[in-house]
């Protein structure tokens, strides 16, 4: 299963795989408490990351196959590395002609454009030229020259992504422009997989697409105990999703958010990066400067029933920083938690979710 997906993934980095696998473990560590009938949770590689789907007692091979097939189908249209994808076809036609795209890609592009505007361009789906230039997580990662950055920046502008609703087409108006939906597509995919599971009648499940988490229902009761036999009723049996310690990601979770029926998405500077001369260059780029975002945040976690929204906002808030980022969350009525460089933890005022700090290095 993993092998065949691996073969064509030229840019997939083992370092990233290891880091993301740890991330998956940190989420499941809190949740692996149910009696698991065969088959076990399904783990596969899709969207350049480790994906885990666990429907616990309701899981069947057929259901997991359907989820994996849907993931791979979506990757085929969203990937910036698969030459026949909608994204690559739009990129190839930049400056030349509009391209008819799938309903899924059109939906994501519309949302991406909307949040590009709402975030003042901090989130920009046309970030492709800068992502390629830095090559973070690939074999050609490097610190580019200022000239190279200026040239790539000139090609990043969400306002030049035009969408024609009636024709179902997308068009990048300038030659050399390129979409990169790495900051939003996994959110859409998580919502889709949650739908596949819910449509199959699953009432309790965990979907984790490389840290893009979606939980359905509440946490299953522990093995051998009745529904409320673990001392907590259904309402209290929330999922406990771990947010990795950005300062020591290898040590696991530093925050715990207790949630039900929602998505929890984190963007951090420890997910994909390289270091040169003691400086860390990570994978979330500030479109304004062309450099990895230095907003004072080391991680940002968004909680929302739409994983699509949570994913786009996690990236946007990370770029905007604490103050502007939290303002955006206020305006959107979305919950979020930010961790700053100094270890302070800030939450949005509409935060309803219970959060616990698990590490001395953080201050809530
Ligand atoms: P992850 O992909 O690790 O879950 P994010 O959701 O924050 O993390 O997305 C980061 C990815 O989004 C990058 O790898 C890149 O593909 C893309 N990206 C980087 N900077 C931006 C930006 N300013 N706006 C939109 N997308 C971005
Ligand atoms: Mg994101």
Coordinates of C-alpha atoms and ligand atoms in Angstrom, one line a residue:
X1 CA 0.0 0.0 0.0
X2 CA 2.7 2.5 1.0
X3 CA 5.2 1.2 -1.6
X4 CA 3.1 1.9 -4.6
X5 CA 2.2 5.4 -3.5
X6 CA 5.8 6.1 -2.6
X7 CA 7.2 5.4 -6.1
X8 CA 6.0 8.5 -7.9
X9 CA 6.4 10.9 -5.0
X10 CA 9.6 12.6 -6.0
X11 CA 9.4 15.3 -3.5
X12 CA 8.4 13.3 -0.5
X13 CA 11.0 13.7 2.2
X14 CA 11.7 11.0 4.7
X15 CA 12.5 13.6 7.3
X16 CA 9.1 15.0 6.8
X17 CA 7.6 11.5 6.9
X18 CA 9.3 10.8 10.2
X19 CA 8.3 14.1 11.7
X20 CA 4.7 13.7 10.6
X21 CA 4.5 10.1 11.7
X22 CA 5.5 11.3 15.2
X23 CA 2.8 13.9 15.0
X24 CA 0.2 11.2 14.2
X25 CA 1.5 9.2 17.2
X26 CA 1.1 12.3 19.4
X27 CA -2.6 12.5 18.4
X28 CA -3.4 8.9 18.6
X29 CA -1.6 8.5 22.0
X30 CA -4.5 10.1 23.7
X31 CA -7.1 8.3 21.7
X32 CA -6.1 4.7 21.4
X33 CA -8.3 3.5 24.1
X34 CA -11.0 1.5 22.4
X35 CA -11.3 -2.2 21.9
X36 CA -10.2 -2.6 18.3
X37 CA -11.7 -5.4 16.4
X38 CA -9.9 -6.3 13.2
X39 CA -9.0 -4.5 11.0
X40 CA -6.8 -2.0 12.7
X41 CA -6.7 1.7 11.8
X42 CA -5.7 2.3 8.2
X43 CA -2.5 4.2 7.6
X44 CA -1.4 5.3 4.1
X45 CA 0.7 8.0 2.4
X46 CA -1.4 10.6 0.5
X47 CA -1.0 14.3 0.0
X48 CA 2.7 13.9 0.7
X49 CA 2.0 12.9 4.3
X50 CA 1.1 10.1 6.6
X51 CA -2.7 9.7 6.8
X52 CA -4.5 7.6 9.5
X53 CA -8.2 6.8 9.6
X54 CA -9.6 5.0 12.6
X55 CA -13.2 4.1 12.7
X56 CA -12.6 1.8 15.7
X57 CA -15.3 -0.9 16.0
X58 CA -17.1 0.4 12.9
X59 CA -14.0 0.1 10.7
X60 CA -14.0 -2.5 7.9
X61 CA -11.5 -3.1 5.1
X62 CA -14.1 -2.0 2.5
X63 CA -14.7 1.3 4.4
X64 CA -11.0 2.0 4.8
X65 CA -10.5 1.1 1.1
X66 CA -13.2 3.7 0.2
X67 CA -11.5 6.3 2.3
X68 CA -8.1 5.6 0.8
X69 CA -9.5 5.6 -2.7
X70 CA -11.1 9.0 -2.1
X71 CA -7.9 10.4 -0.7
X72 CA -5.9 9.3 -3.7
X73 CA -8.6 10.6 -6.1
X74 CA -8.4 14.0 -4.5
X75 CA -4.6 14.0 -4.5
X76 CA -4.7 13.3 -8.3
X77 CA -6.5 16.7 -8.8
X78 CA -4.9 18.8 -6.1
X79 CA -1.2 17.8 -6.2
X80 CA 1.3 20.3 -7.4
X81 CA 3.6 17.4 -8.3
X82 CA 1.3 15.2 -10.4
X83 CA 1.5 16.6 -14.0
X84 CA -2.0 15.6 -14.9
X85 CA -3.6 17.2 -11.8
X86 CA -6.0 20.2 -12.1
X87 CA -3.5 22.3 -10.3
X88 CA -0.6 21.5 -12.7
X89 CA -2.9 22.0 -15.7
X90 CA -3.9 25.4 -14.4
X91 CA -0.2 26.2 -13.8
X92 CA 0.9 25.0 -17.2
X93 CA -1.8 27.3 -18.8
X94 CA -0.8 30.4 -16.7
X95 CA -0.9 33.5 -18.8
X96 CA -2.4 31.6 -21.7
X97 CA -5.9 30.2 -21.2
X98 CA -8.5 29.2 -18.5
X99 CA -8.7 25.6 -17.6
X100 CA -11.8 23.6 -16.7
X101 CA -11.4 22.0 -13.3
X102 CA -13.2 19.5 -11.0
X103 CA -15.9 20.8 -8.7
X104 CA -13.7 20.0 -5.8
X105 CA -10.8 22.1 -7.0
X106 CA -13.1 24.9 -7.9
X107 CA -14.6 24.9 -4.4
X108 CA -11.2 25.0 -2.8
X109 CA -10.0 27.8 -5.1
X110 CA -13.0 29.9 -4.2
X111 CA -12.4 29.4 -0.5
X112 CA -8.7 30.1 -1.0
X113 CA -9.4 33.3 -2.8
X114 CA -11.9 34.4 -0.2
X115 CA -9.4 33.9 2.6
X116 CA -6.6 35.5 0.7
X117 CA -8.7 38.6 0.6
X118 CA -9.8 38.3 4.3
X119 CA -6.2 37.8 5.4
X120 CA -4.9 40.7 3.4
X121 CA -2.9 38.3 1.3
X122 CA -1.2 36.4 4.2
X123 CA -2.7 33.3 2.8
X124 CA -2.1 33.2 -1.0
X125 CA -2.9 30.1 -3.1
X126 CA -0.6 31.5 -5.8
X127 CA 2.4 31.0 -3.5
X128 CA 3.8 28.3 -5.9
X129 CA 6.8 30.2 -7.3
X130 CA 8.1 31.0 -3.8
X131 CA 7.5 27.4 -2.6
X132 CA 9.4 26.0 -5.6
X133 CA 12.2 28.5 -5.1
X134 CA 12.8 27.6 -1.5
X135 CA 12.2 23.9 -2.1
X136 CA 11.7 23.2 1.6
X137 CA 11.4 19.4 2.2
X138 CA 12.9 18.6 -1.2
X139 CA 16.4 17.7 -2.4
X140 CA 16.9 21.3 -3.8
X141 CA 16.1 23.2 -0.6
X142 CA 18.3 26.4 -0.3
X143 CA 18.3 30.0 0.8
X144 CA 17.6 31.9 -2.4
X145 CA 19.2 35.2 -3.4
X146 CA 17.2 38.4 -2.9
X147 CA 17.0 38.7 -6.7
X148 CA 15.5 35.3 -7.0
X149 CA 13.0 36.1 -4.2
X150 CA 12.0 39.3 -5.9
X151 CA 11.4 37.6 -9.2
X152 CA 9.3 34.9 -7.6
X153 CA 7.4 37.4 -5.5
X154 CA 6.4 39.3 -8.6
X155 CA 4.5 36.1 -9.7
X156 CA 2.6 35.7 -6.4
X157 CA -0.7 37.5 -6.5
X158 CA -4.1 35.9 -5.6
X159 CA -5.9 38.8 -7.4
X160 CA -4.6 37.4 -10.7
X161 CA -6.4 34.1 -10.1
X162 CA -9.6 34.4 -11.9
X163 CA -12.5 32.0 -11.4
X164 CA -15.4 31.6 -13.8
X165 CA -18.2 30.0 -11.8
X166 CA -20.4 29.4 -14.9
X167 CA -17.7 27.8 -17.0
X168 CA -16.1 26.1 -14.0
X169 CA -12.7 27.3 -15.0
X170 CA -9.7 28.8 -13.3
X171 CA -7.1 31.1 -14.9
X172 CA -3.7 32.5 -13.7
X173 CA -3.4 35.7 -15.6
X174 CA 0.4 35.9 -15.7
X175 CA 2.9 33.5 -17.3
X176 CA 5.0 31.8 -14.7
X177 CA 2.4 32.0 -11.9
X178 CA 1.7 28.8 -10.1
X179 CA -0.9 27.6 -7.6
X180 CA 0.2 25.6 -4.5
X181 CA -2.7 24.3 -2.4
X182 CA -0.5 22.7 0.3
X183 CA -2.0 25.0 2.9
X184 CA -5.6 24.2 2.2
X185 CA -6.1 20.9 0.3
X186 CA -5.7 18.5 3.2
X187 CA -8.4 20.4 5.1
X188 CA -10.8 19.8 2.2
X189 CA -9.7 16.1 2.1
X190 CA -10.3 15.7 5.8
X191 CA -13.9 17.0 5.4
X192 CA -14.4 14.6 2.5
X193 CA -13.1 11.6 4.4
X194 CA -15.3 12.6 7.4
X195 CA -18.3 12.6 5.0
X196 CA -17.4 9.2 3.7
X197 CA -17.3 7.9 7.2
X198 CA -20.5 9.6 8.3
X199 CA -22.4 8.5 5.2
X200 CA -21.4 4.9 6.2
X201 CA -23.1 5.5 9.5
X202 CA -19.8 5.7 11.6
X203 CA -20.5 7.6 14.8
X204 CA -17.0 7.6 16.3
X205 CA -13.8 8.1 14.3
X206 CA -10.5 9.8 14.0
X207 CA -9.1 11.1 10.8
X208 CA -5.5 12.4 10.8
X209 CA -4.0 13.7 7.6
X210 CA -0.5 14.7 8.7
X211 CA -1.7 16.7 11.7
X212 CA -4.9 17.8 10.0
X213 CA -7.2 16.1 12.4
X214 CA -11.0 15.5 12.1
X215 CA -12.9 13.8 14.9
X216 CA -16.3 12.3 14.5
X217 CA -18.6 12.0 17.5
X218 CA -17.0 11.3 20.9
X219 CA -14.2 9.0 22.0
X220 CA -15.0 5.4 22.1
X221 CA -15.3 3.9 25.6
X222 CA -12.4 1.8 26.8
X223 CA -12.1 -1.8 26.1
X224 CA -14.3 -4.1 28.1
X225 CA -16.3 -1.2 29.6
X226 CA -19.8 -0.2 28.9
X227 CA -20.5 3.1 27.1
X228 CA -20.0 5.2 30.2
X229 CA -18.1 2.6 32.2
X230 CA -14.8 4.5 32.1
X231 CA -16.3 7.0 34.6
X232 CA -17.3 9.6 32.0
X233 CA -20.6 9.9 30.2
X234 CA -20.8 10.2 26.4
X235 CA -20.9 14.0 26.6
X236 CA -17.7 14.1 28.6
X237 CA -15.9 11.5 26.5
X238 CA -14.4 14.1 24.3
X239 CA -11.5 13.4 22.0
X240 CA -8.2 14.5 23.4
X241 CA -6.1 15.9 20.6
X242 CA -2.5 16.7 21.3
X243 CA -0.7 19.8 19.9
X244 CA 3.0 19.1 19.7
X245 CA 5.5 21.0 21.7
X246 CA 6.9 23.4 19.0
X247 CA 10.1 23.7 21.0
X248 CA 10.6 20.0 21.5
X249 CA 8.4 18.3 18.9
X250 CA 10.1 14.9 19.5
X251 CA 8.7 15.0 23.1
X252 CA 5.1 14.9 21.9
X253 CA 2.1 17.0 23.0
X254 CA 2.4 20.3 24.9
X255 CA -1.2 21.2 24.7
X256 CA -4.3 19.1 24.9
X257 CA -7.6 20.2 23.3
X258 CA -10.7 18.3 24.3
X259 CA -13.2 18.3 21.4
X260 CA -16.1 16.4 19.7
X261 CA -17.3 16.4 16.1
X262 CA -14.9 18.9 14.8
X263 CA -11.5 19.5 13.1
X264 CA -8.3 20.5 14.8
X265 CA -5.5 21.8 12.5
X266 CA -2.1 23.0 13.4
X267 CA 0.5 24.9 11.4
X268 CA 4.0 25.1 12.9
X269 CA 7.6 26.1 12.1
X270 CA 8.8 22.6 13.1
X271 CA 6.8 20.6 10.5
X272 CA 9.0 21.0 7.4
X273 CA 12.2 23.0 7.5
X274 CA 15.9 23.0 7.0
X275 CA 18.6 24.8 9.0
X276 CA 21.6 26.7 7.6
X277 CA 24.2 28.6 9.7
X278 CA 22.0 28.1 12.8
X279 CA 18.9 29.7 11.1
X280 CA 15.7 27.6 10.6
X281 CA 13.9 28.1 7.3
X282 CA 10.4 26.6 7.5
X283 CA 7.7 25.9 4.9
X284 CA 5.2 28.7 5.6
X285 CA 6.1 31.7 3.5
X286 CA 5.1 35.3 4.0
X287 CA 4.0 36.3 0.5
X288 CA 4.9 39.9 1.3
X289 CA 8.6 39.3 2.1
X290 CA 9.1 36.1 0.2
X291 CA 10.8 34.6 3.3
X292 CA 9.6 32.0 5.8
X293 CA 7.1 33.9 8.0
X294 CA 8.6 35.4 11.1
X295 CA 5.5 36.6 12.9
X296 CA 6.6 35.6 16.4
X297 CA 4.5 32.5 16.4
X298 CA 5.9 29.0 16.5
X299 CA 2.5 27.2 16.1
X300 CA -1.1 28.0 15.6
X301 CA -4.0 25.6 16.1
X302 CA -7.5 26.2 14.7
X303 CA -10.6 24.3 15.8
X304 CA -13.6 24.4 13.5
X305 CA -16.2 22.0 12.2
X306 CA -14.9 22.8 8.7
X307 CA -11.4 21.4 8.3
X308 CA -11.1 23.3 5.1
X309 CA -11.6 26.6 7.0
X310 CA -9.4 25.4 9.9
X311 CA -6.6 24.5 7.5
X312 CA -6.6 27.8 5.5
X313 CA -6.8 29.8 8.8
X314 CA -4.0 27.9 10.5
X315 CA -1.7 29.0 7.7
X316 CA -3.1 32.5 7.5
X317 CA -2.8 33.1 11.3
X318 CA 0.7 31.7 11.4
X319 CA 1.7 34.3 8.8
X320 CA -0.2 37.2 10.4
X321 CA 1.1 36.6 13.9
X322 CA -0.7 36.7 17.2
X323 CA -2.5 40.0 17.1
X324 CA -3.6 40.2 13.5
X325 CA -4.2 36.5 13.5
X326 CA -6.5 36.5 16.5
X327 CA -8.3 39.5 15.0
X328 CA -9.0 37.5 11.9
X329 CA -10.3 34.6 14.1
X330 CA -12.6 37.0 16.0
X331 CA -14.0 38.3 12.7
X332 CA -14.6 34.8 11.5
X333 CA -16.0 33.6 14.8
X334 CA -13.5 30.7 14.8
X335 CA -11.6 29.2 17.8
X336 CA -7.8 29.1 17.8
X337 CA -4.7 28.8 20.0
X338 CA -1.4 30.4 19.2
X339 CA 2.0 29.6 20.7
X340 CA 4.6 32.4 20.6
X341 CA 8.4 32.2 20.5
X342 CA 8.5 33.1 24.2
X343 CA 6.3 30.1 25.1
X344 CA 3.2 32.1 25.8
X345 CA -0.1 30.7 24.7
X346 CA -2.9 32.9 23.4
X347 CA -6.4 31.9 22.7
X348 CA -9.2 33.6 20.7
X349 CA -11.9 35.2 22.8
X350 CA -14.5 32.9 21.3
X351 CA -12.6 29.8 22.5
X352 CA -15.1 27.3 23.8
X353 CA -12.8 24.3 23.7
X354 CA -11.1 23.1 26.8
X355 CA -7.3 23.4 26.6
X356 CA -4.7 22.0 29.0
X357 CA -1.0 22.8 29.0
X358 CA 1.1 19.7 29.4
X359 CA 4.5 21.3 29.3
X360 CA 6.4 23.6 31.7
X361 CA 7.8 25.5 28.7
X362 CA 4.4 26.9 27.9
X363 CA 2.3 29.5 29.7
X364 CA -1.4 29.7 29.2
Ligands
LIG1 P1 1.1 21.6 6.6 O1 1.0 21.5 5.2 O2 2.4 21.2 7.2 O3 0.0 21.0 7.3 P2 0.1 24.3 6.4 O4 -1.3 23.9 6.4 O5 0.4 25.5 7.2 O6 1.0 23.2 7.0 O7 0.5 24.6 5.0 C1 1.8 24.9 4.6 C2 1.9 24.7 3.1 O8 1.1 25.7 2.5 C3 3.3 24.8 2.5 O9 4.0 23.6 2.5 C4 3.0 25.4 1.1 O10 2.7 24.4 0.3 C5 1.8 26.3 1.4 N1 2.1 27.6 1.8 C6 3.2 28.2 2.3 N2 3.1 29.5 2.6 C7 1.8 29.8 2.2 C8 1.0 31.0 2.2 N3 1.5 32.1 2.7 N4 -0.2 30.9 1.7 C9 -0.8 29.8 1.3 N5 -0.1 28.6 1.2 C10 1.2 28.6 1.7
LIG2 MG1 -3.0 25.1 6.6

